[in-house]
């Protein structure tokens, strides 16, 4: 892959979008490579958590590549949006926790990418926003849906319709990011959280993500059925016996994902 790099360290895959000269802008190739990177990591049993970040000092991702967007017609525009939405939805439903380490600008498609991740940790230098309306378009990689679900319709419409960029501390205040840390501690903070999640039962983590991400789009009664079914399923796993055993025997868990 040309624009996306994968590094695996201690059960954690760090996926870096690496086109720093254009602030990691998402052209079609980069979107495809992000999808490919997640597929590689999905099939790697040694990986139990993922950190997604941007290469260089300035940006997580400064949006879709405006040079490509400028050439869209109605057909290619819809197709491009759908292709990106498929990749981003695969991230949202990824069976291992995905933490966005937002190291700088997360704008437009970059903010939408962060929104598709399960957790967002931001550097104190990060700025986030959906500036699409300043270009005469709307978010097309899920931003209208995921931001409204995360923040509520009022705040989402404020950000989408002004196109304003907000600093990391405000993003934390409104719940757009989980926490903010000094820039030089960003990767350490993301790795610390990823390591903690990677040490838990992987099948339980997978079920938790499914229950929250799929369940929150269902009526609550159906979501509760999903939760109970996944809960029951976990009772059939060695990981459950291991987890309960460690508590009763006061020892460290060794989960196998079986
Ligand atoms: N696309 C292409 N190139 C970009 C992008 C981008 N989104 N962002 C930055 N770049 C390039 C710049 O053109 C510049 O290149 P060059 O050095 O060749 O001139 C280089 O990156 C560095 O950028 P700047 O010189 O502008 O850096 P500054 O520090 O002055 O400014 C900003 C940083 C504020 C982030 C500024 O670059 C900016 O405003 N970028 C555009 C942000 C934006 O509008 N993003 C939203 C794009 S639209 C979108 O994401 C739609 C998603 C949905 C698509 C649905 C499918 C069709």
mmCIF file of C-alpha atoms and ligand atoms in Angstrom:
data_model
loop_
_atom_site.group_PDB
_atom_site.id
_atom_site.type_symbol
_atom_site.label_atom_id
_atom_site.label_comp_id
_atom_site.label_asym_id
_atom_site.label_seq_id
_atom_site.Cartn_x
_atom_site.Cartn_y
_atom_site.Cartn_z
ATOM 1 C CA UNK A 1 0.000 0.000 0.000
ATOM 2 C CA UNK A 2 1.210 3.468 -0.887
ATOM 3 C CA UNK A 3 -0.720 5.786 1.412
ATOM 4 C CA UNK A 4 -1.550 3.610 4.406
ATOM 5 C CA UNK A 5 0.888 1.872 6.747
ATOM 6 C CA UNK A 6 0.284 -0.886 9.282
ATOM 7 C CA UNK A 7 2.527 -1.580 12.250
ATOM 8 C CA UNK A 8 1.703 -4.348 14.723
ATOM 9 C CA UNK A 9 3.087 -4.005 18.279
ATOM 10 C CA UNK A 10 2.035 -6.157 21.251
ATOM 11 C CA UNK A 11 -1.420 -7.126 19.951
ATOM 12 C CA UNK A 12 -2.099 -3.573 18.753
ATOM 13 C CA UNK A 13 -2.192 -2.589 15.087
ATOM 14 C CA UNK A 14 -1.369 1.036 14.352
ATOM 15 C CA UNK A 15 -2.843 2.042 10.998
ATOM 16 C CA UNK A 16 -1.414 5.335 9.740
ATOM 17 C CA UNK A 17 -2.891 7.309 6.857
ATOM 18 C CA UNK A 18 0.272 8.682 5.370
ATOM 19 C CA UNK A 19 -0.043 11.419 2.730
ATOM 20 C CA UNK A 20 1.275 14.253 4.882
ATOM 21 C CA UNK A 21 2.007 16.594 1.940
ATOM 22 C CA UNK A 22 -1.759 16.986 1.436
ATOM 23 C CA UNK A 23 -2.588 16.612 5.123
ATOM 24 C CA UNK A 24 -3.584 12.954 4.553
ATOM 25 C CA UNK A 25 -6.512 13.932 2.307
ATOM 26 C CA UNK A 26 -8.603 10.941 1.277
ATOM 27 C CA UNK A 27 -8.397 10.250 -2.438
ATOM 28 C CA UNK A 28 -10.076 7.118 -3.821
ATOM 29 C CA UNK A 29 -6.878 5.085 -3.530
ATOM 30 C CA UNK A 30 -6.409 6.014 0.121
ATOM 31 C CA UNK A 31 -10.006 5.110 0.995
ATOM 32 C CA UNK A 32 -9.507 1.723 -0.711
ATOM 33 C CA UNK A 33 -6.216 1.196 1.136
ATOM 34 C CA UNK A 34 -7.847 1.994 4.493
ATOM 35 C CA UNK A 35 -10.413 -0.709 3.722
ATOM 36 C CA UNK A 36 -7.641 -3.128 2.766
ATOM 37 C CA UNK A 37 -5.659 -2.367 5.942
ATOM 38 C CA UNK A 38 -8.656 -3.115 8.149
ATOM 39 C CA UNK A 39 -9.300 -6.385 6.282
ATOM 40 C CA UNK A 40 -5.674 -7.459 6.900
ATOM 41 C CA UNK A 41 -5.981 -6.641 10.580
ATOM 42 C CA UNK A 42 -9.388 -8.335 10.865
ATOM 43 C CA UNK A 43 -7.815 -11.638 9.839
ATOM 44 C CA UNK A 44 -4.769 -11.330 12.097
ATOM 45 C CA UNK A 45 -5.552 -13.207 15.326
ATOM 46 C CA UNK A 46 -2.531 -11.628 17.017
ATOM 47 C CA UNK A 47 -4.209 -8.193 16.798
ATOM 48 C CA UNK A 48 -6.742 -7.338 19.497
ATOM 49 C CA UNK A 49 -7.104 -3.571 19.116
ATOM 50 C CA UNK A 50 -6.477 -0.952 16.458
ATOM 51 C CA UNK A 51 -5.264 2.642 16.580
ATOM 52 C CA UNK A 52 -5.975 4.779 13.516
ATOM 53 C CA UNK A 53 -3.936 7.959 13.106
ATOM 54 C CA UNK A 54 -2.525 10.410 10.570
ATOM 55 C CA UNK A 55 1.058 10.715 9.328
ATOM 56 C CA UNK A 56 3.005 13.948 9.885
ATOM 57 C CA UNK A 57 2.601 16.624 12.505
ATOM 58 C CA UNK A 58 -0.404 18.588 11.304
ATOM 59 C CA UNK A 59 -3.319 16.388 10.411
ATOM 60 C CA UNK A 60 -5.293 13.295 11.212
ATOM 61 C CA UNK A 61 -7.095 13.698 7.864
ATOM 62 C CA UNK A 62 -7.997 17.113 6.360
ATOM 63 C CA UNK A 63 -10.936 15.659 4.436
ATOM 64 C CA UNK A 64 -11.725 14.049 1.147
ATOM 65 C CA UNK A 65 -9.273 15.053 -1.579
ATOM 66 C CA UNK A 66 -10.793 18.230 -2.974
ATOM 67 C CA UNK A 67 -8.939 17.795 -6.299
ATOM 68 C CA UNK A 68 -10.927 14.604 -6.871
ATOM 69 C CA UNK A 69 -14.196 15.974 -5.504
ATOM 70 C CA UNK A 70 -14.027 18.889 -7.939
ATOM 71 C CA UNK A 71 -14.385 16.500 -10.899
ATOM 72 C CA UNK A 72 -17.477 14.655 -9.605
ATOM 73 C CA UNK A 73 -20.734 14.327 -11.461
ATOM 74 C CA UNK A 74 -23.991 13.093 -9.877
ATOM 75 C CA UNK A 75 -23.238 9.452 -10.705
ATOM 76 C CA UNK A 76 -19.588 9.372 -9.609
ATOM 77 C CA UNK A 77 -20.408 11.534 -6.578
ATOM 78 C CA UNK A 78 -22.975 9.002 -5.339
ATOM 79 C CA UNK A 79 -20.681 6.070 -6.112
ATOM 80 C CA UNK A 80 -17.736 7.717 -4.320
ATOM 81 C CA UNK A 81 -19.849 8.438 -1.255
ATOM 82 C CA UNK A 82 -21.142 4.862 -1.196
ATOM 83 C CA UNK A 83 -17.644 3.386 -1.539
ATOM 84 C CA UNK A 84 -16.404 5.463 1.403
ATOM 85 C CA UNK A 85 -19.510 4.687 3.444
ATOM 86 C CA UNK A 86 -18.881 0.937 3.006
ATOM 87 C CA UNK A 87 -15.304 1.277 4.283
ATOM 88 C CA UNK A 88 -16.334 3.509 7.200
ATOM 89 C CA UNK A 89 -19.217 1.200 8.176
ATOM 90 C CA UNK A 90 -16.801 -1.741 8.192
ATOM 91 C CA UNK A 91 -14.690 0.237 10.696
ATOM 92 C CA UNK A 92 -17.745 1.052 12.827
ATOM 93 C CA UNK A 93 -18.655 -2.647 12.936
ATOM 94 C CA UNK A 94 -15.070 -3.863 13.271
ATOM 95 C CA UNK A 95 -14.902 -6.751 15.751
ATOM 96 C CA UNK A 96 -11.874 -5.291 17.590
ATOM 97 C CA UNK A 97 -11.841 -1.868 19.279
ATOM 98 C CA UNK A 98 -10.777 0.956 16.954
ATOM 99 C CA UNK A 99 -9.342 4.080 18.598
ATOM 100 C CA UNK A 100 -8.833 7.205 16.510
ATOM 101 C CA UNK A 101 -5.718 9.056 17.686
ATOM 102 C CA UNK A 102 -6.671 12.479 16.311
ATOM 103 C CA UNK A 103 -3.280 14.164 15.959
ATOM 104 C CA UNK A 104 -4.309 17.357 14.147
ATOM 105 C CA UNK A 105 -6.953 18.507 11.663
ATOM 106 C CA UNK A 106 -9.891 16.085 11.412
ATOM 107 C CA UNK A 107 -12.062 17.844 8.868
ATOM 108 C CA UNK A 108 -14.826 16.731 6.538
ATOM 109 C CA UNK A 109 -14.155 13.121 5.587
ATOM 110 C CA UNK A 110 -11.440 13.053 8.282
ATOM 111 C CA UNK A 111 -13.924 13.959 10.996
ATOM 112 C CA UNK A 112 -16.327 11.411 9.495
ATOM 113 C CA UNK A 113 -13.584 8.788 9.676
ATOM 114 C CA UNK A 114 -12.952 9.592 13.338
ATOM 115 C CA UNK A 115 -16.712 9.370 13.950
ATOM 116 C CA UNK A 116 -16.742 5.842 12.492
ATOM 117 C CA UNK A 117 -14.124 4.742 15.053
ATOM 118 C CA UNK A 118 -15.286 3.406 18.431
ATOM 119 C CA UNK A 119 -13.238 5.859 20.530
ATOM 120 C CA UNK A 120 -11.632 9.229 19.753
ATOM 121 C CA UNK A 121 -8.620 10.540 21.675
ATOM 122 C CA UNK A 122 -7.437 13.958 20.509
ATOM 123 C CA UNK A 123 -4.219 15.894 20.786
ATOM 124 C CA UNK A 124 -4.667 19.338 22.350
ATOM 125 C CA UNK A 125 -3.623 20.726 18.953
ATOM 126 C CA UNK A 126 -6.426 18.962 17.042
ATOM 127 C CA UNK A 127 -9.243 20.795 15.327
ATOM 128 C CA UNK A 128 -12.385 19.027 14.202
ATOM 129 C CA UNK A 129 -15.259 19.971 11.963
ATOM 130 C CA UNK A 130 -17.440 19.261 8.969
ATOM 131 C CA UNK A 131 -16.705 22.178 6.576
ATOM 132 C CA UNK A 132 -18.425 20.574 3.566
ATOM 133 C CA UNK A 133 -21.086 23.316 3.254
ATOM 134 C CA UNK A 134 -18.292 25.838 2.684
ATOM 135 C CA UNK A 135 -17.608 23.875 -0.526
ATOM 136 C CA UNK A 136 -21.275 23.654 -1.516
ATOM 137 C CA UNK A 137 -21.638 19.991 -0.534
ATOM 138 C CA UNK A 138 -22.708 18.032 2.543
ATOM 139 C CA UNK A 139 -20.841 15.326 4.463
ATOM 140 C CA UNK A 140 -21.020 12.148 2.373
ATOM 141 C CA UNK A 141 -19.052 9.630 4.410
ATOM 142 C CA UNK A 142 -21.656 9.200 7.149
ATOM 143 C CA UNK A 143 -21.152 12.504 8.986
ATOM 144 C CA UNK A 144 -24.796 13.610 8.884
ATOM 145 C CA UNK A 145 -25.821 10.324 10.466
ATOM 146 C CA UNK A 146 -23.026 9.554 12.912
ATOM 147 C CA UNK A 147 -22.596 13.086 14.236
ATOM 148 C CA UNK A 148 -26.337 13.446 14.865
ATOM 149 C CA UNK A 149 -26.391 10.087 16.669
ATOM 150 C CA UNK A 150 -23.342 10.963 18.786
ATOM 151 C CA UNK A 151 -24.135 14.594 19.651
ATOM 152 C CA UNK A 152 -27.876 14.941 19.029
ATOM 153 C CA UNK A 153 -29.507 16.717 16.083
ATOM 154 C CA UNK A 154 -29.156 20.264 17.430
ATOM 155 C CA UNK A 155 -25.385 20.250 17.952
ATOM 156 C CA UNK A 156 -24.812 18.214 14.779
ATOM 157 C CA UNK A 157 -26.800 20.690 12.681
ATOM 158 C CA UNK A 158 -24.943 23.598 14.286
ATOM 159 C CA UNK A 159 -21.579 22.106 13.290
ATOM 160 C CA UNK A 160 -22.708 20.865 9.866
ATOM 161 C CA UNK A 161 -24.529 24.067 8.841
ATOM 162 C CA UNK A 162 -21.873 26.515 10.085
ATOM 163 C CA UNK A 163 -18.976 24.379 8.831
ATOM 164 C CA UNK A 164 -17.029 25.679 11.859
ATOM 165 C CA UNK A 165 -13.827 24.041 13.035
ATOM 166 C CA UNK A 166 -13.736 23.513 16.797
ATOM 167 C CA UNK A 167 -10.682 22.996 19.004
ATOM 168 C CA UNK A 168 -10.072 19.733 20.847
ATOM 169 C CA UNK A 169 -11.203 21.009 24.260
ATOM 170 C CA UNK A 170 -14.591 22.066 22.870
ATOM 171 C CA UNK A 171 -14.865 18.740 21.022
ATOM 172 C CA UNK A 172 -14.378 17.001 24.374
ATOM 173 C CA UNK A 173 -16.933 19.241 26.101
ATOM 174 C CA UNK A 174 -19.658 18.340 23.575
ATOM 175 C CA UNK A 175 -18.743 14.642 23.494
ATOM 176 C CA UNK A 176 -17.222 14.577 20.014
ATOM 177 C CA UNK A 177 -13.982 13.175 21.437
ATOM 178 C CA UNK A 178 -13.579 10.952 24.496
ATOM 179 C CA UNK A 179 -10.557 12.792 25.858
ATOM 180 C CA UNK A 180 -7.838 15.305 25.046
ATOM 181 C CA UNK A 181 -4.168 14.871 25.898
ATOM 182 C CA UNK A 182 -1.007 16.922 25.205
ATOM 183 C CA UNK A 183 0.193 16.316 21.637
ATOM 184 C CA UNK A 184 3.365 14.523 22.717
ATOM 185 C CA UNK A 185 1.368 12.065 24.831
ATOM 186 C CA UNK A 186 -1.260 11.190 22.222
ATOM 187 C CA UNK A 187 0.101 7.864 21.009
ATOM 188 C CA UNK A 188 1.020 6.768 24.536
ATOM 189 C CA UNK A 189 -2.530 7.527 25.702
ATOM 190 C CA UNK A 190 -4.078 5.706 22.737
ATOM 191 C CA UNK A 191 -1.761 2.725 23.248
ATOM 192 C CA UNK A 192 -2.537 2.590 26.966
ATOM 193 C CA UNK A 193 -6.267 2.380 26.258
ATOM 194 C CA UNK A 194 -5.744 -0.080 23.388
ATOM 195 C CA UNK A 195 -3.566 -2.319 25.601
ATOM 196 C CA UNK A 196 -6.200 -2.384 28.314
ATOM 197 C CA UNK A 197 -8.903 -3.384 25.806
ATOM 198 C CA UNK A 198 -6.568 -5.933 24.196
ATOM 199 C CA UNK A 199 -6.082 -7.606 27.585
ATOM 200 C CA UNK A 200 -9.833 -8.267 28.000
ATOM 201 C CA UNK A 201 -11.716 -11.237 26.593
ATOM 202 C CA UNK A 202 -11.720 -10.712 22.813
ATOM 203 C CA UNK A 203 -15.062 -12.442 22.283
ATOM 204 C CA UNK A 204 -16.629 -10.302 25.014
ATOM 205 C CA UNK A 205 -15.180 -7.167 23.410
ATOM 206 C CA UNK A 206 -16.520 -8.220 20.022
ATOM 207 C CA UNK A 207 -19.985 -8.857 21.481
ATOM 208 C CA UNK A 208 -19.921 -5.515 23.334
ATOM 209 C CA UNK A 209 -19.103 -3.616 20.130
ATOM 210 C CA UNK A 210 -21.847 -5.454 18.248
ATOM 211 C CA UNK A 211 -24.413 -4.854 20.977
ATOM 212 C CA UNK A 212 -23.649 -1.119 21.134
ATOM 213 C CA UNK A 213 -23.073 -0.369 17.447
ATOM 214 C CA UNK A 214 -25.826 -2.546 15.968
ATOM 215 C CA UNK A 215 -28.140 -2.317 18.970
ATOM 216 C CA UNK A 216 -28.166 1.486 19.056
ATOM 217 C CA UNK A 217 -29.739 1.562 15.594
ATOM 218 C CA UNK A 218 -32.571 -0.725 16.771
ATOM 219 C CA UNK A 219 -35.644 -0.046 18.895
ATOM 220 C CA UNK A 220 -34.589 -0.659 22.515
ATOM 221 C CA UNK A 221 -36.651 -3.859 22.877
ATOM 222 C CA UNK A 222 -34.864 -5.421 19.884
ATOM 223 C CA UNK A 223 -31.514 -4.152 21.182
ATOM 224 C CA UNK A 224 -32.195 -5.864 24.514
ATOM 225 C CA UNK A 225 -32.916 -9.146 22.693
ATOM 226 C CA UNK A 226 -29.607 -8.750 20.860
ATOM 227 C CA UNK A 227 -27.823 -8.064 24.166
ATOM 228 C CA UNK A 228 -29.351 -11.095 25.890
ATOM 229 C CA UNK A 229 -28.553 -13.351 22.918
ATOM 230 C CA UNK A 230 -24.921 -12.236 22.788
ATOM 231 C CA UNK A 231 -24.718 -12.588 26.567
ATOM 232 C CA UNK A 232 -26.015 -16.157 26.313
ATOM 233 C CA UNK A 233 -23.590 -16.947 23.513
ATOM 234 C CA UNK A 234 -20.629 -15.872 25.659
ATOM 235 C CA UNK A 235 -21.647 -18.455 28.258
ATOM 236 C CA UNK A 236 -20.529 -21.123 25.776
ATOM 237 C CA UNK A 237 -16.950 -19.816 25.528
ATOM 238 C CA UNK A 238 -13.690 -20.867 27.178
ATOM 239 C CA UNK A 239 -13.034 -17.159 27.672
ATOM 240 C CA UNK A 240 -16.008 -16.973 30.044
ATOM 241 C CA UNK A 241 -14.696 -19.895 32.104
ATOM 242 C CA UNK A 242 -11.241 -18.305 32.110
ATOM 243 C CA UNK A 243 -12.598 -14.893 33.120
ATOM 244 C CA UNK A 244 -14.710 -16.263 35.975
ATOM 245 C CA UNK A 245 -11.863 -18.581 37.028
ATOM 246 C CA UNK A 246 -9.395 -15.732 37.335
ATOM 247 C CA UNK A 247 -11.729 -13.902 39.687
ATOM 248 C CA UNK A 248 -12.374 -16.944 41.839
ATOM 249 C CA UNK A 249 -8.722 -18.043 41.822
ATOM 250 C CA UNK A 250 -7.313 -14.493 42.095
ATOM 251 C CA UNK A 251 -4.972 -14.730 39.092
ATOM 252 C CA UNK A 252 -4.366 -12.917 35.779
ATOM 253 C CA UNK A 253 -6.630 -13.907 32.873
ATOM 254 C CA UNK A 254 -5.222 -15.588 29.774
ATOM 255 C CA UNK A 255 -7.974 -15.180 27.199
ATOM 256 C CA UNK A 256 -7.673 -17.233 24.019
ATOM 257 C CA UNK A 257 -10.632 -15.894 22.057
ATOM 258 C CA UNK A 258 -12.278 -19.328 22.060
HETATM 259 N N1 LIG B 1 -7.846 17.888 -0.312
HETATM 260 C C1 LIG B 1 -6.755 18.067 -1.064
HETATM 261 N N2 LIG B 1 -5.652 18.734 -0.653
HETATM 262 C C2 LIG B 1 -5.665 19.231 0.597
HETATM 263 C C3 LIG B 1 -6.771 19.089 1.456
HETATM 264 C C4 LIG B 1 -7.903 18.369 0.968
HETATM 265 N N3 LIG B 1 -8.997 18.153 1.724
HETATM 266 N N4 LIG B 1 -6.495 19.712 2.628
HETATM 267 C C5 LIG B 1 -5.256 20.216 2.498
HETATM 268 N N5 LIG B 1 -4.750 19.931 1.294
HETATM 269 C C6 LIG B 1 -3.426 20.304 0.749
HETATM 270 C C7 LIG B 1 -3.359 21.778 0.410
HETATM 271 O O1 LIG B 1 -3.899 22.011 -0.877
HETATM 272 C C8 LIG B 1 -1.868 22.027 0.468
HETATM 273 O O2 LIG B 1 -1.281 21.524 -0.710
HETATM 274 P P1 LIG B 1 -0.147 22.450 -1.466
HETATM 275 O O3 LIG B 1 0.989 22.509 -0.481
HETATM 276 O O4 LIG B 1 0.151 21.645 -2.680
HETATM 277 O O5 LIG B 1 -0.783 23.771 -1.698
HETATM 278 C C9 LIG B 1 -1.408 21.110 1.614
HETATM 279 O O6 LIG B 1 -2.456 20.136 1.782
HETATM 280 C C10 LIG B 1 -1.233 21.839 2.924
HETATM 281 O O7 LIG B 1 -2.432 22.528 3.213
HETATM 282 P P2 LIG B 1 -2.500 24.111 3.523
HETATM 283 O O8 LIG B 1 -1.344 24.835 2.893
HETATM 284 O O9 LIG B 1 -3.878 24.578 3.182
HETATM 285 O O10 LIG B 1 -2.275 24.081 5.098
HETATM 286 P P3 LIG B 1 -2.774 25.159 6.159
HETATM 287 O O11 LIG B 1 -2.119 24.814 7.437
HETATM 288 O O12 LIG B 1 -2.630 26.541 5.636
HETATM 289 O O13 LIG B 1 -4.360 24.870 6.306
HETATM 290 C C11 LIG B 1 -6.306 23.494 6.536
HETATM 291 C C12 LIG B 1 -4.797 23.658 6.816
HETATM 292 C C13 LIG B 1 -7.099 24.529 7.340
HETATM 293 C C14 LIG B 1 -6.696 22.103 7.005
HETATM 294 C C15 LIG B 1 -6.580 23.675 5.027
HETATM 295 O O14 LIG B 1 -5.661 22.858 4.297
HETATM 296 C C16 LIG B 1 -7.966 23.312 4.597
HETATM 297 O O15 LIG B 1 -8.887 24.073 4.830
HETATM 298 N N6 LIG B 1 -8.124 22.138 3.961
HETATM 299 C C17 LIG B 1 -9.391 21.704 3.433
HETATM 300 C C18 LIG B 1 -10.301 21.251 4.544
HETATM 301 C C19 LIG B 1 -11.646 20.848 4.005
HETATM 302 O O16 LIG B 1 -12.402 21.645 3.481
HETATM 303 N N7 LIG B 1 -11.968 19.558 4.150
HETATM 304 C C20 LIG B 1 -13.234 19.020 3.713
HETATM 305 C C21 LIG B 1 -13.106 18.482 2.324
HETATM 306 S S1 LIG B 1 -14.686 17.962 1.707
HETATM 307 C C22 LIG B 1 -14.906 16.436 2.382
HETATM 308 O O17 LIG B 1 -14.118 15.988 3.168
HETATM 309 C C23 LIG B 1 -16.102 15.696 1.925
HETATM 310 C C24 LIG B 1 -16.187 14.303 2.527
HETATM 311 C C25 LIG B 1 -17.351 13.533 1.937
HETATM 312 C C26 LIG B 1 -17.035 13.045 0.552
HETATM 313 C C27 LIG B 1 -18.159 12.208 0.043
HETATM 314 C C28 LIG B 1 -17.754 11.426 -1.201
HETATM 315 C C29 LIG B 1 -17.873 12.122 -2.481
#
